[in-house]
PDB file of C-alpha atoms in Angstrom:
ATOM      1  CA  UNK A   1     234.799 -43.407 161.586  1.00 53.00           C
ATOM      2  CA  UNK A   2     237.664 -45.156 159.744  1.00 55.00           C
ATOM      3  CA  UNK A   3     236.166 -44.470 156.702  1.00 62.00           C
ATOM      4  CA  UNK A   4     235.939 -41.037 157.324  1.00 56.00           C
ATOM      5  CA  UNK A   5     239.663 -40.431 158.277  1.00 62.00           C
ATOM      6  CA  UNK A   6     240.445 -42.245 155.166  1.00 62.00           C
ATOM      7  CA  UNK A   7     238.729 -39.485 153.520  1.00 66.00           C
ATOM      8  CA  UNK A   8     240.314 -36.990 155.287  1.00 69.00           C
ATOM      9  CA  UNK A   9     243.612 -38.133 154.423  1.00 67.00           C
ATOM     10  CA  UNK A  10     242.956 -38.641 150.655  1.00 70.00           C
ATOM     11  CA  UNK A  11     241.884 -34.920 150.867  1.00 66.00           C
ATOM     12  CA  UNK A  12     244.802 -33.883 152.733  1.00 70.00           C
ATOM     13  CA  UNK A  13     246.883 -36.229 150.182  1.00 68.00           C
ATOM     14  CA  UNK A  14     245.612 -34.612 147.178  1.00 66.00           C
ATOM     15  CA  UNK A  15     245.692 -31.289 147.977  1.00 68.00           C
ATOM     16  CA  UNK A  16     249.189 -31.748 149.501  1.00 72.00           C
ATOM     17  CA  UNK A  17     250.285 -33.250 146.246  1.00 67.00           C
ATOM     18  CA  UNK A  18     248.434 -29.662 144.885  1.00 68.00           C
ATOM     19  CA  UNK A  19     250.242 -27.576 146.461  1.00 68.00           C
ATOM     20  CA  UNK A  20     253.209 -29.314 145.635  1.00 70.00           C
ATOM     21  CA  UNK A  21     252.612 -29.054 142.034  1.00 69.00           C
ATOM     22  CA  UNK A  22     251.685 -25.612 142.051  1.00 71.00           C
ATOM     23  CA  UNK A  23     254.775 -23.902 143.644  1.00 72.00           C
ATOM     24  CA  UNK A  24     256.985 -25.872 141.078  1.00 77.00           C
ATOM     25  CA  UNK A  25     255.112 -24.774 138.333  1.00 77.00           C
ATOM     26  CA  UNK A  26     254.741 -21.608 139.512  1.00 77.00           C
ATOM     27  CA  UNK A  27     258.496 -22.000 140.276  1.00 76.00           C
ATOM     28  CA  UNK A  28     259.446 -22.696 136.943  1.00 82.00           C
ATOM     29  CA  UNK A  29     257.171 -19.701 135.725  1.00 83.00           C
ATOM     30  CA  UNK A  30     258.929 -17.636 137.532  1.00 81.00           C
ATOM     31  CA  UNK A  31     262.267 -17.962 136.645  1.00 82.00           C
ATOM     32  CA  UNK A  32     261.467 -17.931 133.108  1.00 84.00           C
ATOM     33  CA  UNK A  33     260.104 -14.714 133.530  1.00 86.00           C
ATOM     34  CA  UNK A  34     263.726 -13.456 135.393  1.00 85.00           C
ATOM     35  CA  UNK A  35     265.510 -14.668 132.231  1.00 85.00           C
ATOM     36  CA  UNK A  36     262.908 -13.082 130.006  1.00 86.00           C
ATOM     37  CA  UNK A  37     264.066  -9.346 132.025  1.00 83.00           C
ATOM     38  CA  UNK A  38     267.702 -10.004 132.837  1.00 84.00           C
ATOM     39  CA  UNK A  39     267.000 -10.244 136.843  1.00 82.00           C
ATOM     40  CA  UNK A  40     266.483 -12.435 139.561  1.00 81.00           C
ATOM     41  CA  UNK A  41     265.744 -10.853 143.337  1.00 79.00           C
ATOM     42  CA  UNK A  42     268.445 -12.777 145.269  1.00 74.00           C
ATOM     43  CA  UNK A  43     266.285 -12.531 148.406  1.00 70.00           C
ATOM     44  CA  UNK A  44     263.279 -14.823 147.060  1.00 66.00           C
ATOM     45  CA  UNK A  45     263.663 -18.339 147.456  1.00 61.00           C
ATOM     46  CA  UNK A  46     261.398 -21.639 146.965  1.00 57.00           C
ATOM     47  CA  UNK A  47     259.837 -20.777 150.269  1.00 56.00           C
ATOM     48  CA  UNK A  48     257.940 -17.848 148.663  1.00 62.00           C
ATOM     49  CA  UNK A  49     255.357 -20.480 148.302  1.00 67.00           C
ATOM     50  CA  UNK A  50     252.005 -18.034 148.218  1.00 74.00           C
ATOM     51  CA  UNK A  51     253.619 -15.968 145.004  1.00 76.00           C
ATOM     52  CA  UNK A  52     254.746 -19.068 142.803  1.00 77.00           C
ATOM     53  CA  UNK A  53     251.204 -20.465 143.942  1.00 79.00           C
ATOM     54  CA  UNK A  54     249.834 -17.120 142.517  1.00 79.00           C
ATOM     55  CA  UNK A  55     251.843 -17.311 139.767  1.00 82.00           C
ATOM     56  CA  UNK A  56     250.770 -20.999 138.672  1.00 84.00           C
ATOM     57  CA  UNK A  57     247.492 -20.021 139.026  1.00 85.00           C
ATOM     58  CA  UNK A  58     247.408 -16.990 137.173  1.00 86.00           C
ATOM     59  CA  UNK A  59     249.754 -18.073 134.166  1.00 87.00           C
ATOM     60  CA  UNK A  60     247.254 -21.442 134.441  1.00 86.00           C
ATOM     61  CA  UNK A  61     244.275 -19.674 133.560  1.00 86.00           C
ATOM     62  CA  UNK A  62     245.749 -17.567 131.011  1.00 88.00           C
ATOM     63  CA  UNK A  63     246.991 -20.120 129.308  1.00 88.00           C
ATOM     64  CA  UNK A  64     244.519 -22.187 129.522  1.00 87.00           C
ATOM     65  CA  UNK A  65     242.161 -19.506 128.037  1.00 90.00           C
ATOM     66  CA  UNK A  66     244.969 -18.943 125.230  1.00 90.00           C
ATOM     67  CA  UNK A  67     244.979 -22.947 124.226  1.00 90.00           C
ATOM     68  CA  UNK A  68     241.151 -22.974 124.039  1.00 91.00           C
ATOM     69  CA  UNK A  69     240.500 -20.178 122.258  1.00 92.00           C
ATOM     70  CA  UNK A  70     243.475 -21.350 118.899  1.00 91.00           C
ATOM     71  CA  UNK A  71     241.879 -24.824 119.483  1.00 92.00           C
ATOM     72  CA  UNK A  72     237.953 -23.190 118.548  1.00 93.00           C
ATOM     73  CA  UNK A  73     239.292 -20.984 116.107  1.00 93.00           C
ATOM     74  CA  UNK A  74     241.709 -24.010 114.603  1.00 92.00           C
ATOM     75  CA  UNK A  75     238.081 -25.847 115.100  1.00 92.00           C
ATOM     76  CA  UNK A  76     235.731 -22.954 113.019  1.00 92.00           C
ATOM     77  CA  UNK A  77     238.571 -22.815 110.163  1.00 90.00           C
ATOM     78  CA  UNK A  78     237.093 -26.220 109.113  1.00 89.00           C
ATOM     79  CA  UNK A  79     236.111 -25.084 105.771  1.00 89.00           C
ATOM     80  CA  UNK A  80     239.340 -23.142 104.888  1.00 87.00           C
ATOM     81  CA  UNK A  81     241.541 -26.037 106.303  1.00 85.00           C
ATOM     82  CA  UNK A  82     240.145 -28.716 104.240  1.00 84.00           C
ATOM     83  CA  UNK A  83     239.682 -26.549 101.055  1.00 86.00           C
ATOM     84  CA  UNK A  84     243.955 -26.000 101.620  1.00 85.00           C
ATOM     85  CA  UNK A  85     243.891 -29.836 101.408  1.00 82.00           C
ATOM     86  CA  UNK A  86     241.938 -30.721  98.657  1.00 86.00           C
ATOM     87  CA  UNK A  87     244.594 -28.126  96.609  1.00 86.00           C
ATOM     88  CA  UNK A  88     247.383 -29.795  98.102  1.00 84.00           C
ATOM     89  CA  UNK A  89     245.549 -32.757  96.676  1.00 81.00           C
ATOM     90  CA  UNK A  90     245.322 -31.555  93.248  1.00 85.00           C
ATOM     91  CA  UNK A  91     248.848 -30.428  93.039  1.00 85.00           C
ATOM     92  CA  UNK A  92     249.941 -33.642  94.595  1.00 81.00           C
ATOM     93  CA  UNK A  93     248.079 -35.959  92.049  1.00 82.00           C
ATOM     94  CA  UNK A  94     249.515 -33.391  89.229  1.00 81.00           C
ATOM     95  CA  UNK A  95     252.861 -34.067  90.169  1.00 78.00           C
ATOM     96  CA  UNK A  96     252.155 -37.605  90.338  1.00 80.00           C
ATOM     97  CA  UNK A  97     251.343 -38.138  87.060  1.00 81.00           C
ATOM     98  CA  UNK A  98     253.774 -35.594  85.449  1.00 80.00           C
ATOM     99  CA  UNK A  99     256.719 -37.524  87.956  1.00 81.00           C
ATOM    100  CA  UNK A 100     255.579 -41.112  87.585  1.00 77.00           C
ATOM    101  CA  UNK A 101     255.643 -41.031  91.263  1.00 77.00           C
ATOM    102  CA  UNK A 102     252.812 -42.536  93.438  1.00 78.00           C
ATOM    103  CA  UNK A 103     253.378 -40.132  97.030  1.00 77.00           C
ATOM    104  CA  UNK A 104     250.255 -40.694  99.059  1.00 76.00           C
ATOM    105  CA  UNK A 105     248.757 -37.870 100.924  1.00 75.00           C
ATOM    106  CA  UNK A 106     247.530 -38.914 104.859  1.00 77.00           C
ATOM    107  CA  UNK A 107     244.253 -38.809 105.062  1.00 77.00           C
ATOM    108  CA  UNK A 108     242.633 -35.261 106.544  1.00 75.00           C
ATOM    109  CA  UNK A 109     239.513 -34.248 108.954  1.00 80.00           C
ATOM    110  CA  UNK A 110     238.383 -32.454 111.436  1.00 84.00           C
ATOM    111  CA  UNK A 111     235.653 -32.232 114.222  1.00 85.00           C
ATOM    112  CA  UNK A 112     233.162 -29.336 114.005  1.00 86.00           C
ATOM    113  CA  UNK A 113     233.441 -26.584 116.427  1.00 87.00           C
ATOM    114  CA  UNK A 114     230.163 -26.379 118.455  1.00 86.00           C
ATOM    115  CA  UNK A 115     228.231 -23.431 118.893  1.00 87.00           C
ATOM    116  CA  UNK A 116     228.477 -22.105 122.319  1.00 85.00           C
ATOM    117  CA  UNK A 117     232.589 -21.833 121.460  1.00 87.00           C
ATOM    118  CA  UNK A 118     232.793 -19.441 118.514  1.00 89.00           C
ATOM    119  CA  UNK A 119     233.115 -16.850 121.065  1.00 93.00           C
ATOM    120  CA  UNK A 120     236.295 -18.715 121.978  1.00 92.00           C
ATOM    121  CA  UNK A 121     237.153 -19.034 118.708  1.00 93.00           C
ATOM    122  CA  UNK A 122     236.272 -15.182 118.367  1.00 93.00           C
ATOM    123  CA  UNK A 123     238.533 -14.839 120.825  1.00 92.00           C
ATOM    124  CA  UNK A 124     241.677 -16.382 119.154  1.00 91.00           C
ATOM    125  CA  UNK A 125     241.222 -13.833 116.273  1.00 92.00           C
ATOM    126  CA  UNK A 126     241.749 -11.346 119.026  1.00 91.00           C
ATOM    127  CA  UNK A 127     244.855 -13.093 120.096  1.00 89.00           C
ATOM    128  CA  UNK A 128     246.574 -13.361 116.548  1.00 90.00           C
ATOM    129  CA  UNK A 129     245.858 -10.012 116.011  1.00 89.00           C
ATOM    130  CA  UNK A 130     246.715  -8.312 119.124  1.00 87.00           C
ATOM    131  CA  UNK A 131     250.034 -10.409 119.219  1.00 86.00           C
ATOM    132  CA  UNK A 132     250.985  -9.676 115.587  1.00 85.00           C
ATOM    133  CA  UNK A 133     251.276  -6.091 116.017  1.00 84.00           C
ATOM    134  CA  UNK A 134     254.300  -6.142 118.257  1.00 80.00           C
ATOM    135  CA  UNK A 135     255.276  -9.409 116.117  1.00 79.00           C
ATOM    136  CA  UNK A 136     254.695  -9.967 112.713  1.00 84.00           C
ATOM    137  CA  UNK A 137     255.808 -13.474 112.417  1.00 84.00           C
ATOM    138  CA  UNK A 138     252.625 -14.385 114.824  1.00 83.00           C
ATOM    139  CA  UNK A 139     250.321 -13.991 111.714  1.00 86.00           C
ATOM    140  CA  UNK A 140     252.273 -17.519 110.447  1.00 87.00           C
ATOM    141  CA  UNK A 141     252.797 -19.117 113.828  1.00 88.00           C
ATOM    142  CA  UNK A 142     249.949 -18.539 115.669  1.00 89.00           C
ATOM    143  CA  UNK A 143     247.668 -19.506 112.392  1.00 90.00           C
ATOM    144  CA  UNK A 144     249.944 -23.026 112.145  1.00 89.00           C
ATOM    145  CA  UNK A 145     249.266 -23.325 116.034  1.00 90.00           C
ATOM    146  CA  UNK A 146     245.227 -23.091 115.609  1.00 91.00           C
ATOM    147  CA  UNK A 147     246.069 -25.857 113.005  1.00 90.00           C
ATOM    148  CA  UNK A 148     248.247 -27.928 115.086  1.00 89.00           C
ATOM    149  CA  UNK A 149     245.839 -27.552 118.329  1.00 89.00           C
ATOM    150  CA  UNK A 150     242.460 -28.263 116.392  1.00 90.00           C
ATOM    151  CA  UNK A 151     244.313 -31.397 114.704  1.00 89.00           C
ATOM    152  CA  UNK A 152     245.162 -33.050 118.281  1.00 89.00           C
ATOM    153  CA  UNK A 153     242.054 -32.210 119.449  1.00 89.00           C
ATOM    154  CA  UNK A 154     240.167 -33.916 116.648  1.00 90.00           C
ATOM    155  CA  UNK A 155     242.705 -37.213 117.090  1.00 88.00           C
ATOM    156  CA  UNK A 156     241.965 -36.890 120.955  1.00 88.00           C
ATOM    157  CA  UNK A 157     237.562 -37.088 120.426  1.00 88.00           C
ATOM    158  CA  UNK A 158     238.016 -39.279 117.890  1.00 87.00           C
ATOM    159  CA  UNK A 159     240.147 -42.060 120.193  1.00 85.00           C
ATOM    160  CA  UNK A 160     237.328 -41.622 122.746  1.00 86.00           C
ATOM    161  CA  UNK A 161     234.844 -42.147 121.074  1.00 85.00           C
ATOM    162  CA  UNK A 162     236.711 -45.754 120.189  1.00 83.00           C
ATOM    163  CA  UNK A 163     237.279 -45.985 123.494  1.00 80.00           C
ATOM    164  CA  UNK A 164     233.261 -45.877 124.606  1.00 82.00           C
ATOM    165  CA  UNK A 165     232.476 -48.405 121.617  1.00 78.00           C
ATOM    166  CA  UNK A 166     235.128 -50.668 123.293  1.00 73.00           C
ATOM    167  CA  UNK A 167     233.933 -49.864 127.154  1.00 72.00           C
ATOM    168  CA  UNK A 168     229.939 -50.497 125.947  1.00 71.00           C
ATOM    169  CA  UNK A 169     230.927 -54.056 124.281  1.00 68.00           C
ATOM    170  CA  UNK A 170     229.016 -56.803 126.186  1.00 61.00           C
ATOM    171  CA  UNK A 171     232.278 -59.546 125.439  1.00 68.00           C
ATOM    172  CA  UNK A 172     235.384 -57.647 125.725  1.00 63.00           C
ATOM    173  CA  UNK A 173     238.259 -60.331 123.770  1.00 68.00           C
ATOM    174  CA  UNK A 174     241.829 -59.898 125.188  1.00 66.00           C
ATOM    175  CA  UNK A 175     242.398 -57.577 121.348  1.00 72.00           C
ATOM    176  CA  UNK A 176     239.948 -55.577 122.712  1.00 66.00           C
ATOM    177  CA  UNK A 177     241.851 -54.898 126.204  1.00 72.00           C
ATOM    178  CA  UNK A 178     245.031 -54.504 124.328  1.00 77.00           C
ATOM    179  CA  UNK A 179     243.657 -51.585 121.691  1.00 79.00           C
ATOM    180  CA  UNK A 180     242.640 -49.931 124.974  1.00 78.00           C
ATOM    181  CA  UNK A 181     245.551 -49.591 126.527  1.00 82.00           C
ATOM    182  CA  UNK A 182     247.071 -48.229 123.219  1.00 84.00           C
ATOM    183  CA  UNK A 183     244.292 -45.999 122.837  1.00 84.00           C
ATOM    184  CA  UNK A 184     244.736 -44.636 126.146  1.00 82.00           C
ATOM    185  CA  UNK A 185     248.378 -44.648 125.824  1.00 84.00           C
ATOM    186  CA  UNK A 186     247.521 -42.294 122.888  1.00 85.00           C
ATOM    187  CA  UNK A 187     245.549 -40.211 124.751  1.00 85.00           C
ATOM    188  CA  UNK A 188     248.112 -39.084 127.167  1.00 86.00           C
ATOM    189  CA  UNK A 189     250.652 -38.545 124.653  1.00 88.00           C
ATOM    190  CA  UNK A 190     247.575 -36.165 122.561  1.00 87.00           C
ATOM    191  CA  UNK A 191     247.245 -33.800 126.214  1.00 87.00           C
ATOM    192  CA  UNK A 192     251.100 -33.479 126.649  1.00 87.00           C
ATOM    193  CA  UNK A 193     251.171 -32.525 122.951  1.00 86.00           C
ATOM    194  CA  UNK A 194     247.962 -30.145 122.870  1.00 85.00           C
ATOM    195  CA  UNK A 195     249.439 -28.401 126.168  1.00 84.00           C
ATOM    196  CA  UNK A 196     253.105 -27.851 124.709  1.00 85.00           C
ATOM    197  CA  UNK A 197     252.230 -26.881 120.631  1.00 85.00           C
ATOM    198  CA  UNK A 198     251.878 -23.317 121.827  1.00 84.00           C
ATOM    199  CA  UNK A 199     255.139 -23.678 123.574  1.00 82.00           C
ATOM    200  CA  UNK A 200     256.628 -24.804 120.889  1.00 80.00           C
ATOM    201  CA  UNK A 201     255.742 -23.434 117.660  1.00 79.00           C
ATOM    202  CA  UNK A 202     253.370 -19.947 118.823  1.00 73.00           C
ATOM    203  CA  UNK A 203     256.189 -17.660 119.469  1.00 77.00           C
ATOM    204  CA  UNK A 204     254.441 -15.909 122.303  1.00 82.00           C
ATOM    205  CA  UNK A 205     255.466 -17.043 124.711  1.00 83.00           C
ATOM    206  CA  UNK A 206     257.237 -13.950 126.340  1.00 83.00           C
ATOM    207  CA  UNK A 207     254.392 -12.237 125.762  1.00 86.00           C
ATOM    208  CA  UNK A 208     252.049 -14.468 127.727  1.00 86.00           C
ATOM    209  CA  UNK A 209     254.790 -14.115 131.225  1.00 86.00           C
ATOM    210  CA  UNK A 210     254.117 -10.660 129.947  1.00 87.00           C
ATOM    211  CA  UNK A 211     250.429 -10.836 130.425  1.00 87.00           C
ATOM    212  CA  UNK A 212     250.648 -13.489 133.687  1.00 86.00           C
ATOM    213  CA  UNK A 213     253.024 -10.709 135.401  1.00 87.00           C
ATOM    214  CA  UNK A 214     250.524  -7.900 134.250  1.00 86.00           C
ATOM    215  CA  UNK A 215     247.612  -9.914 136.002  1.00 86.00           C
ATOM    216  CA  UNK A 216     249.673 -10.493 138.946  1.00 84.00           C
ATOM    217  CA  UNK A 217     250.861  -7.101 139.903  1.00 84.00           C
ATOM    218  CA  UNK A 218     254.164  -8.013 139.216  1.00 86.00           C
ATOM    219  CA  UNK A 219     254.766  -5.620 135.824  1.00 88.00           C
ATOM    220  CA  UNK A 220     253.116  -2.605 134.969  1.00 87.00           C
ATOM    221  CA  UNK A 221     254.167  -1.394 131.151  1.00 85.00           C
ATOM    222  CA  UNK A 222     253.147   2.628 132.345  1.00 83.00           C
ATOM    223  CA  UNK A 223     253.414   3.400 135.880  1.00 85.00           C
ATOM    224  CA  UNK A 224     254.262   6.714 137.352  1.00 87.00           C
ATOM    225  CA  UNK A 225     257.401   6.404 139.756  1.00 87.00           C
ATOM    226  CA  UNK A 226     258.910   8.822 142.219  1.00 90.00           C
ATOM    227  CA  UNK A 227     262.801   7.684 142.336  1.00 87.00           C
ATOM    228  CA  UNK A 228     264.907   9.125 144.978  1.00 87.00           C
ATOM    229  CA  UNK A 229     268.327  10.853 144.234  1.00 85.00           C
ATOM    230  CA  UNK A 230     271.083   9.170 143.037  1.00 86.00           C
ATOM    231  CA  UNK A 231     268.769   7.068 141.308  1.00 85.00           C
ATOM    232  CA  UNK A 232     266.688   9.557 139.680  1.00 85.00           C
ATOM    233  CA  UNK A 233     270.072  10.931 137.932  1.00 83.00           C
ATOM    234  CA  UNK A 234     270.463   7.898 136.598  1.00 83.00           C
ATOM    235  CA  UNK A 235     267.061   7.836 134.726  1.00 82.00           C
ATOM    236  CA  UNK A 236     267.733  11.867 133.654  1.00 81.00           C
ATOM    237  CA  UNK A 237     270.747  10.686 131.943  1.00 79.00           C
ATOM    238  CA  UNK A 238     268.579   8.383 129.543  1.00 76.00           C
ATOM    239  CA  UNK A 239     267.026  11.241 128.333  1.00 76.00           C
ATOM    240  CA  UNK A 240     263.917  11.204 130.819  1.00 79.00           C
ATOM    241  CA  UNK A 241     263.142  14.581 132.381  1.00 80.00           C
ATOM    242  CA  UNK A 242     262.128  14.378 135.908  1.00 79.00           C
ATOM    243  CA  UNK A 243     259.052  16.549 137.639  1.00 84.00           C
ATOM    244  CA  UNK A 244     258.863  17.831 141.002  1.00 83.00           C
ATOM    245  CA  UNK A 245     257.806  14.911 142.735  1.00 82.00           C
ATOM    246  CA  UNK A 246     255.229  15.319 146.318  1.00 83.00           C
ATOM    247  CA  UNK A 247     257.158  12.773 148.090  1.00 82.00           C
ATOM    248  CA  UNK A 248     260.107  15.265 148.984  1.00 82.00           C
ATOM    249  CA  UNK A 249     263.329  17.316 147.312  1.00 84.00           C
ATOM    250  CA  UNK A 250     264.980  14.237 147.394  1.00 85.00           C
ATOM    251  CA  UNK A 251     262.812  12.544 144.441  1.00 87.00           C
ATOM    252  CA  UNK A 252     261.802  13.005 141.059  1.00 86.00           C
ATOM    253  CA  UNK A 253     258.762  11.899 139.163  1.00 88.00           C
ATOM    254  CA  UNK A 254     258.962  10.097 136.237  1.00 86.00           C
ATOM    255  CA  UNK A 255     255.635   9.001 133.470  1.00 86.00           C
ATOM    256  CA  UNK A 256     255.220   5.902 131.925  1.00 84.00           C
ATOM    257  CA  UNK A 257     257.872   4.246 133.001  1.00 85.00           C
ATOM    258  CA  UNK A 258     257.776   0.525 132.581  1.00 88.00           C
ATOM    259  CA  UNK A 259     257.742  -1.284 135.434  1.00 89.00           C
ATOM    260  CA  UNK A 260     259.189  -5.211 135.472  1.00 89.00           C
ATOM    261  CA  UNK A 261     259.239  -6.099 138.325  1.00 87.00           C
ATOM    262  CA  UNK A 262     257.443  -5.516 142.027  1.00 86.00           C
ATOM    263  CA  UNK A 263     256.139  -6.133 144.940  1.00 77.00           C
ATOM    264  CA  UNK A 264     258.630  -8.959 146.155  1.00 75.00           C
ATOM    265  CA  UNK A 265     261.866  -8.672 147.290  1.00 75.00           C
ATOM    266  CA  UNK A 266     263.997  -5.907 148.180  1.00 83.00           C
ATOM    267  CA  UNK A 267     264.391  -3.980 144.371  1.00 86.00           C
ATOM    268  CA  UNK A 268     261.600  -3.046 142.080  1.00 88.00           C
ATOM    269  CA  UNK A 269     262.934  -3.430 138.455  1.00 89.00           C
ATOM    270  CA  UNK A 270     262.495  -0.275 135.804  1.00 87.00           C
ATOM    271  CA  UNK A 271     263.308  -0.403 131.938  1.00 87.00           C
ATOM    272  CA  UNK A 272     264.885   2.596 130.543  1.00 84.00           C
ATOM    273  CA  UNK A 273     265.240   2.759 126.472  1.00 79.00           C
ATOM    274  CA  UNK A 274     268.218   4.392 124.565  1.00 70.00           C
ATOM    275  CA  UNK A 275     269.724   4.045 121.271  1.00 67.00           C
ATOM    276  CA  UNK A 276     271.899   1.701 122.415  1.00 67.00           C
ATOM    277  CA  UNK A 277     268.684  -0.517 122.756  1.00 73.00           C
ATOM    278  CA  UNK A 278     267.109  -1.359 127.105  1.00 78.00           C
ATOM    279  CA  UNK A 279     268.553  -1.884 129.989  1.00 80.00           C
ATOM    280  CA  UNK A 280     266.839  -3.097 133.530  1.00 83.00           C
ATOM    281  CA  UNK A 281     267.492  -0.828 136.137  1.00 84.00           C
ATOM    282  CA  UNK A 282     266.943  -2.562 139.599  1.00 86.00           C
ATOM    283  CA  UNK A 283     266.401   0.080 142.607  1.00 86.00           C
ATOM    284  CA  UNK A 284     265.659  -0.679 146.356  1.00 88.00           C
ATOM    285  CA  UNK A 285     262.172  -0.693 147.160  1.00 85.00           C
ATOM    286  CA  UNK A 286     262.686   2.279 149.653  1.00 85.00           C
ATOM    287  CA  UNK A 287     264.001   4.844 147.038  1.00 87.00           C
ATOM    288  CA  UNK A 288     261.044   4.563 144.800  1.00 87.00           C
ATOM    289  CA  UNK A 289     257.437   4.432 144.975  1.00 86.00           C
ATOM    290  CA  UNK A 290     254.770   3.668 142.189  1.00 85.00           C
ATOM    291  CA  UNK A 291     251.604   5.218 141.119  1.00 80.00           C
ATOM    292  CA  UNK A 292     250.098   2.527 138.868  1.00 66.00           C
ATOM    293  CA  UNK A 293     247.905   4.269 136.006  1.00 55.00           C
ATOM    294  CA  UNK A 294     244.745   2.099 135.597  1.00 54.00           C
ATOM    295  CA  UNK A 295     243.710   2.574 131.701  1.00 47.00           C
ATOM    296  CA  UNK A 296     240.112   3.637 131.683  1.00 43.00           C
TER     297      UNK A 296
END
C-alpha cells in the first residue's frame, strides 16, 4: 500500500513539475509573440494557465516537427555536404603549398539518414521553400541550419554509441567512468545546442509564433470582421471600403482582414496596411465579430 502511494506521488510529482514547465514555456511563447505584434492584453496574467499550456504544446509540436525535418534533410544532403568538403580540401591544400602554410582542416562526416525519414527530410524542402518566399535570406540560413542540425546530430549518435561500448565492458577502469561522465556531459550540451541552432541562426522564427498562433486560433491572416462604428471609420480611413454588414446599421464588414490576435482578453487585435507601412489596431471584443474563412 506504501508502495503504491509512493507511486502516486511520483505521478503527481512529475506531472506537477509538467505543468509547471509548460505554462512557463508557454509563458515565454507568449510574450514573444506580443513583442512580435506590438501588443500585450493587460487583462491576461500567469494565471491563464490552460492558454500558455496550449500554447507550449502547440509551438512544441511545431517545432519539434520543424527541427526534425532540417535535421533529415541536413541528414539526406550527405553527398552534397561532403563533396563541399573535399573542395574546401583542395583549395585548402592549394593554398598551402602556394603560402608555405600548413592550416589543417577538422576532420568531416556524417551519419546516413534512414529510410523511413526522407519524408521528413521531404518535408524540410517544403519548409525552406515556403519560408523563402516571404524571406529570401532563408534560402542561406535555413540551408546552414540543416547543416548545423545534421552535424550535432551526427556528434550526438556517434557519443552513444561510445557510450554502449563503455556500458557493455565486462571491467569498467576508473578512465573508463571518467570518459563517461564527459561523454554524457557532451551529450547534454549536443540537445541544448540541436534545440536552439534554429533559434539562433534560421531566421524564422517570427514566422513559426506565426504558424503556433495560426494553429491555436489565436491569428487568422484573412478573416472577415464586422467592426462597429467608430471603429469601422477608423479602418475606412486606411483605404478599406466597408459592406453592409448583417449584424446591424451600426457595423461594417470588412474582407481579409488580418487578424493578430483573439479569443483572450478583452480586445481582438487587427492589422491595417498603408504607405506609411502597419499598424495594430486593438478593438474591444464587443464591437467586432469574426467570420474566419477556412481555405478549401
Amino acid at each position: 500500500m506504501e508502495d503504491f502511494e509512493d507511486r502516486i506521488d511520483t505521478v503527481n510529482n512529475v506531472l506537477s513539475l509538467f505543468v509547471k514547465v509548460g505554462v512557463a514555456f508557454g509563458g515565454a511563447v507568449f510574450l514573444l509573440y506580443c513583442l512580435r505584434i506590438g501588443y500585450f492584453p493587460q487583462d491576461v496574467s500567469i494565471s491563464d494557465g490552460l492558454l500558455f499550456l496550449l500554447l507550449a504544446v502547440v509551438f512544441g509540436v511545431l517545432y519539434l516537427l520543424f527541427l526534425v525535418c532540417l535535421t533529415s534533410l541536413g541528414l539526406a544532403l550527405r553527398p552534397a555536404w561532403c563533396g563541399i568538403y573535399k573542395c574546401i580540401f583542395i583549395a585548402l591544400r592549394g593554398y598551402n603549398k602556394v603560402t608555405g602554410k600548413s592550416i589543417a582542416l577538422p576532420s568531416f562526416s556524417l551519419d546516413k539518414l534512414r529510410v523511413e525519414f526522407y519524408f521528413f527530410a521531404l518535408l524540410g524542402v517544403w519548409f525552406i521553400v515556403g519560408f523563402s518566399f516571404t524571406d529570401i535570406y532563408a534560402l542561406i540560413t535555413l540551408p546552414l541550419c540543416t547543416w548545423g542540425c545534421a552535424l550535432m546530430w551526427t556528434a550526438f549518435q556517434n557519443n552513444r554509441r561510445k557510450i554502449m561500448e563503455l556500458d557493455d565492458k565486462l571491467y569498467v577502469k576508473l578512465t573508463d567512468n571518467l570518459k563517461l561522465k564527459s561523454i554524457e556531459h557532451q551529450q547534454s550540451f549536443i540537445i541544448i545546442m540541436v534545440l536552439i541552432l534554429p533559434l539562433l541562426i534560421s531566421g524564422v522564427t517570427g514566422k513559426l509564433l506565426d504558424g503556433a498562433m495560426r494553429l491555436a486560433n489565436i491569428r487568422n491572416d484573412a478573416a472577415t470582421v464586422h467592426v462597429k462604428d467608430p471603429y469601422a471609420n477608423y479602418i475606412s480611413a486606411y483605404g478599406l471600403k466597408g459592406e453592409k454588414s448583417s449584424f446591424g446599421p451600426d457595423f461594417a464588414k470588412f474582407d481579409g482582414i488580418p487578424v493578430l490576435f483573439s479569443g483572450f482578453g478583452k480586445n481582438v487585435v487587427i492589422e491595417l496596411t498603408s504607405p506609411a507601412g502597419a499598424v495594430s489596431f486593438a478593438i474591444p471584443s464587443d464591437s467586432i465579430y469574426l467570420i474566419k474563412e477556412n481555405a478549401h
